Coordinates of C-alpha atoms and ligand atoms in Angstrom, one line a residue:
M716 CA 36.6 19.4 -8.5
S717 CA 35.6 16.7 -10.9
E718 CA 34.4 17.8 -14.3
I719 CA 31.6 15.2 -14.6
F720 CA 28.5 15.6 -12.5
R721 CA 28.3 12.6 -10.1
A722 CA 25.9 12.1 -7.2
D723 CA 26.2 9.0 -5.0
L724 CA 22.6 7.9 -4.0
H725 CA 23.4 5.0 -1.7
T726 CA 25.4 5.5 1.4
H727 CA 25.2 4.5 5.1
S728 CA 26.0 6.6 8.2
Y729 CA 26.6 5.4 11.7
F730 CA 22.8 5.8 12.3
S731 CA 22.7 2.3 10.7
D732 CA 25.6 0.1 9.9
G733 CA 28.1 2.6 8.4
T734 CA 31.0 4.1 10.4
C735 CA 30.8 7.8 9.3
S736 CA 28.8 10.5 10.9
P737 CA 26.4 12.4 8.6
E738 CA 28.8 15.3 8.6
E739 CA 31.8 13.1 7.7
L740 CA 29.8 11.6 4.8
I741 CA 29.1 15.1 3.4
D742 CA 32.7 16.3 3.8
L743 CA 33.9 13.1 2.2
A744 CA 31.5 13.5 -0.7
K745 CA 32.8 17.0 -1.3
E746 CA 36.4 15.8 -1.1
K747 CA 35.7 13.2 -3.7
G748 CA 34.3 15.9 -6.0
L749 CA 30.7 14.6 -5.8
Q750 CA 28.0 17.1 -6.5
G751 CA 25.1 15.4 -4.7
L752 CA 24.5 12.8 -2.1
S753 CA 21.8 10.7 -0.5
I754 CA 22.2 9.0 2.9
T755 CA 20.2 5.8 2.7
D756 CA 20.4 4.2 6.2
H757 CA 18.6 1.0 6.7
D758 CA 15.0 1.6 7.8
T759 CA 15.7 5.1 9.4
Q760 CA 16.0 8.7 8.5
E761 CA 17.6 9.6 11.8
A762 CA 20.7 11.0 10.1
Y763 CA 18.7 13.8 8.4
P764 CA 18.0 16.5 11.0
R765 CA 21.8 16.9 11.4
A766 CA 22.7 16.1 7.8
F767 CA 20.2 18.7 6.3
L768 CA 21.6 21.4 8.6
Y769 CA 25.2 20.7 7.7
A770 CA 24.5 20.3 4.0
K771 CA 22.6 23.6 3.9
E772 CA 25.4 25.5 5.6
R773 CA 27.7 24.2 2.9
N774 CA 25.3 24.7 0.1
F775 CA 25.6 21.0 -0.8
P776 CA 22.6 19.3 -2.4
L777 CA 21.4 16.4 -0.1
L778 CA 18.6 14.3 -1.3
P779 CA 16.5 12.5 1.4
G780 CA 16.7 8.7 1.2
I781 CA 16.1 5.5 3.1
E782 CA 16.9 1.9 2.3
F783 CA 13.9 -0.3 3.5
S784 CA 14.2 -4.0 4.3
T785 CA 11.6 -6.3 3.0
S786 CA 11.4 -9.9 1.9
H787 CA 9.7 -11.9 -0.8
R788 CA 9.4 -15.7 -0.6
K789 CA 12.1 -15.8 2.1
E790 CA 14.6 -13.8 0.0
S791 CA 15.7 -10.5 1.4
V792 CA 14.8 -7.5 -0.8
H793 CA 15.9 -3.9 -0.2
I794 CA 13.9 -0.9 -1.5
L795 CA 15.3 2.6 -1.8
C796 CA 13.1 5.5 -1.1
Y797 CA 14.0 8.9 -2.5
A798 CA 12.8 12.5 -2.6
H799 CA 9.9 11.8 -0.2
N800 CA 8.6 14.3 2.3
P801 CA 10.7 13.6 5.4
K802 CA 7.8 14.8 7.6
S803 CA 5.3 12.4 6.1
V804 CA 3.4 10.4 8.7
A805 CA 3.4 7.3 6.5
I806 CA 7.2 7.2 6.3
Q807 CA 7.7 8.0 10.0
K808 CA 5.2 5.1 10.8
L809 CA 7.0 2.7 8.6
C810 CA 10.4 3.6 10.3
A811 CA 8.8 3.1 13.7
Q812 CA 7.4 -0.3 12.6
H813 CA 10.9 -1.3 11.5
K814 CA 12.3 -0.3 14.9
E815 CA 9.9 -2.6 16.7
R816 CA 10.5 -5.4 14.2
R817 CA 14.2 -5.2 14.7
R818 CA 13.9 -5.0 18.5
E819 CA 12.0 -8.3 18.5
R820 CA 14.2 -9.9 15.9
N821 CA 17.5 -8.9 17.5
S822 CA 16.5 -10.3 20.8
L823 CA 15.5 -13.7 19.2
I824 CA 18.9 -13.8 17.4
I825 CA 20.7 -13.1 20.6
A826 CA 18.7 -15.8 22.5
R827 CA 19.8 -18.2 19.7
L828 CA 23.4 -17.3 20.1
Q829 CA 23.1 -17.7 23.9
K830 CA 21.6 -21.2 23.3
L831 CA 24.7 -22.0 21.2
G832 CA 26.8 -21.3 24.2
I833 CA 28.0 -17.8 23.1
P834 CA 28.1 -15.3 25.9
I835 CA 26.4 -12.2 24.5
T836 CA 23.7 -9.8 25.9
E837 CA 21.2 -7.4 24.3
E838 CA 22.8 -4.5 26.3
E839 CA 26.2 -5.2 24.8
V840 CA 24.8 -5.0 21.2
A841 CA 22.7 -1.9 22.0
G842 CA 25.9 -0.2 23.1
R843 CA 27.2 -0.4 19.6
V844 CA 24.7 1.8 17.8
K845 CA 23.9 5.5 17.9
S846 CA 21.0 6.4 20.2
F847 CA 18.1 6.3 17.8
G848 CA 19.7 4.5 14.9
T849 CA 19.0 1.1 13.3
M850 CA 20.4 -1.9 15.0
G851 CA 20.9 -5.2 13.1
R852 CA 22.9 -8.2 12.3
P853 CA 26.1 -6.2 11.4
H854 CA 26.2 -4.8 15.0
I855 CA 25.7 -8.4 16.4
G856 CA 28.4 -9.7 14.0
Q857 CA 30.9 -7.0 15.1
L858 CA 30.4 -8.0 18.7
L859 CA 31.1 -11.6 17.8
V860 CA 34.4 -10.5 16.2
Q861 CA 35.3 -8.4 19.2
K862 CA 34.7 -11.3 21.5
G863 CA 36.9 -13.6 19.3
V864 CA 34.0 -16.0 18.5
V865 CA 34.7 -15.4 14.8
S866 CA 37.6 -13.9 13.0
D867 CA 35.7 -11.4 10.8
L868 CA 32.2 -10.1 9.9
K869 CA 32.1 -12.5 6.9
E870 CA 32.6 -15.5 9.2
A871 CA 29.9 -14.1 11.5
F872 CA 27.4 -14.2 8.6
S873 CA 28.6 -17.5 7.1
R874 CA 28.4 -19.3 10.4
Y875 CA 25.7 -17.6 12.4
L876 CA 23.8 -14.7 11.0
G877 CA 23.3 -15.3 7.3
E878 CA 20.0 -16.6 5.9
G879 CA 19.5 -20.2 7.0
K880 CA 22.5 -20.2 9.4
A881 CA 22.7 -21.3 13.1
A882 CA 21.4 -18.1 14.7
Y883 CA 19.3 -16.7 11.8
V884 CA 15.9 -15.4 12.5
E885 CA 13.8 -13.9 9.7
G886 CA 11.4 -12.2 12.1
V887 CA 8.3 -10.2 11.2
I888 CA 8.2 -9.0 7.5
I889 CA 6.9 -5.7 6.4
S890 CA 5.7 -6.5 2.9
L891 CA 6.9 -5.1 -0.4
E892 CA 3.4 -3.8 -1.1
E893 CA 3.1 -2.0 2.2
T894 CA 6.6 -0.5 1.8
V895 CA 5.9 0.8 -1.7
A896 CA 2.5 2.2 -0.7
S897 CA 4.0 4.1 2.2
I898 CA 6.8 5.5 0.0
H899 CA 4.1 6.7 -2.5
E900 CA 1.9 8.1 0.3
A901 CA 5.0 10.3 1.3
R902 CA 5.2 11.3 -2.4
G903 CA 8.6 9.5 -2.7
K904 CA 10.1 7.4 -5.4
A905 CA 10.4 3.7 -4.8
V906 CA 13.5 2.0 -6.4
I907 CA 14.6 -1.6 -6.5
A908 CA 18.0 -1.6 -4.7
H909 CA 21.0 -3.7 -6.1
P910 CA 18.8 -6.0 -8.3
M911 CA 22.0 -7.9 -9.3
L912 CA 22.2 -9.2 -5.8
I913 CA 18.7 -10.8 -5.9
Q914 CA 19.3 -14.6 -6.1
R915 CA 16.1 -16.0 -7.5
S916 CA 14.8 -14.8 -10.9
N917 CA 11.1 -15.2 -9.9
V918 CA 11.7 -12.8 -7.0
L919 CA 12.9 -10.1 -9.5
K920 CA 10.0 -11.0 -11.8
T921 CA 7.5 -10.2 -9.1
L922 CA 9.2 -6.9 -8.4
L923 CA 9.1 -5.9 -12.0
E924 CA 5.3 -6.3 -12.0
M925 CA 4.9 -3.9 -9.0
P926 CA 4.5 -0.1 -9.2
F927 CA 8.1 0.8 -8.7
D928 CA 9.6 4.1 -10.1
G929 CA 13.1 2.9 -10.7
I930 CA 15.9 0.4 -10.5
E931 CA 19.4 0.9 -9.0
G932 CA 21.2 0.1 -12.3
Y933 CA 24.6 1.3 -11.2
Y934 CA 25.8 -0.3 -8.1
A935 CA 29.1 -0.2 -6.1
E936 CA 32.0 -1.6 -8.3
I937 CA 29.9 -4.1 -10.1
S938 CA 30.9 -4.3 -13.8
A939 CA 29.0 -2.6 -16.6
E940 CA 28.4 -6.0 -18.1
I941 CA 26.5 -7.2 -15.1
E942 CA 24.6 -4.0 -14.7
A943 CA 23.5 -3.8 -18.4
P944 CA 20.4 -6.1 -18.3
Y945 CA 19.0 -4.2 -15.3
I946 CA 19.5 -0.9 -16.9
E947 CA 17.7 -2.3 -20.0
K948 CA 14.7 -3.5 -17.9
A949 CA 14.4 0.0 -16.4
R950 CA 14.6 1.7 -19.8
K951 CA 11.9 -0.6 -21.2
K952 CA 9.6 0.3 -18.4
G953 CA 10.4 4.0 -18.6
W954 CA 11.6 3.9 -14.9
L955 CA 14.4 5.9 -13.3
I956 CA 17.9 4.4 -13.3
T957 CA 19.6 5.2 -10.1
G958 CA 23.1 4.4 -8.8
G959 CA 25.3 4.5 -5.7
S960 CA 28.2 3.0 -3.9
D961 CA 26.5 1.4 -0.8
F962 CA 29.3 3.0 1.1
H963 CA 29.5 1.7 4.8
G964 CA 32.8 3.3 5.8
L965 CA 35.2 0.9 7.4
N966 CA 32.5 -1.7 7.7
K967 CA 32.8 -2.5 4.0
A968 CA 36.2 -1.0 3.3
H969 CA 36.2 -2.4 -0.2
N970 CA 33.2 -0.2 -1.2
P971 CA 34.6 3.3 -1.7
L972 CA 32.3 6.4 -1.8
G973 CA 31.4 7.5 -5.3
S974 CA 32.1 4.1 -6.9
S975 CA 28.7 4.4 -8.6
W976 CA 26.6 7.5 -9.1
V977 CA 23.8 9.2 -11.0
D978 CA 24.2 12.0 -13.6
H979 CA 23.0 15.5 -13.5
K980 CA 19.7 14.8 -15.2
T981 CA 18.6 12.0 -12.8
F982 CA 19.8 13.9 -9.7
T983 CA 18.0 17.1 -10.8
F984 CA 14.8 15.2 -11.5
L985 CA 14.8 13.7 -8.0
Y986 CA 16.1 16.8 -6.2
E987 CA 13.5 19.1 -7.8
H988 CA 10.8 16.6 -6.9
Y989 CA 12.0 16.8 -3.3
L990 CA 12.0 20.6 -3.4
S991 CA 8.4 20.5 -4.5
Q992 CA 7.3 18.7 -1.3
P993 CA 5.0 20.7 0.9
A994 CA 6.9 22.3 3.8
Ligands
LIG2069 P1 19.9 -6.7 8.8 O1 19.4 -5.4 8.2 O2 20.0 -6.7 10.3 O3 19.1 -7.9 8.3 O4 21.4 -6.9 8.2 C1 21.7 -6.8 6.8 C2 22.9 -6.0 6.6 O5 24.0 -6.8 7.0 C3 23.1 -5.7 5.1 O6 22.6 -4.5 4.8 C4 24.6 -5.7 5.0 O7 25.1 -4.3 5.3 C5 25.2 -6.6 6.1 N1 25.6 -7.9 5.6 C6 24.8 -8.8 5.0 N2 25.5 -10.0 4.7 C7 26.8 -9.7 5.1 C8 28.0 -10.5 5.0 N3 28.0 -11.7 4.5 N4 29.1 -9.9 5.5 C9 29.0 -8.6 6.1 N5 27.9 -7.9 6.1 C10 26.8 -8.4 5.6
LIG2070 FE1 24.1 -2.4 5.4
LIG2071 FE1 21.1 -3.1 0.6
LIG2072 ZN1 22.8 -0.3 1.5

């Protein structure tokens, strides 16, 4: 067991675009000496019924989390939700809206690929995701790799699926404001995910004027030098500073579990907030 307290607050299971089951994620976290974890699948909390049960049996602190997709001025922005009430109607509604948004968008992306002469069907893509999980561009990209249309996922994004590329479809957007409001309605904490990946400074500027509760200051294996200004911005605002690896299993093999984390104080604050949620 590691001496320092570390809790990884940004991980993906196979209920979105990770390759591990919720149980495998918890086992792996324990193996790595982590003392807390949040599974933050894209736009779904489908991993949680199983994950809560497994974590409880092992007495392992698991903090509820979700990574919501939004967009501002055509730039993709991710928002982490933590310590909310998983039974909240507002959160369940938001996840359901995303499911519908993705269903429409994926089918438009597939239609574009078909128009480009690539043989691909919705059924084939649907077969690649766990029953109720989130389906998205990574699943379409993997299928393109499997079919030999591209050599890897990176090429799938740079040629077809990335913003502005041949088969890119933005689709319906669920706004930043609506996302933050739903998180707060569920008594959760809204955190700006990986701010260092936001390309345009005026997008971040807008976010900093909104009622967020925190910034993900520690991210994956990004250097302390790059993280420092974001940590400073959070400090100035009196916001939470969170951290996590963005572990996706074999889908992003360069991103190991536990490469970034939060300390005991931050984890305890969030975990106790979650424990105070109505049953
Ligand atoms: P979606 O949620 O369907 O819009 O897909 C976005 C997800 O695709 C991100 O969360 C990443 O996990 C993944 N992704 C984005 N860009 C790339 C890339 N260039 N290579 C591989 N995966 C990517
Ligand atoms: Fe992802
Ligand atoms: Fe993200
Ligand atoms: Zn993520």
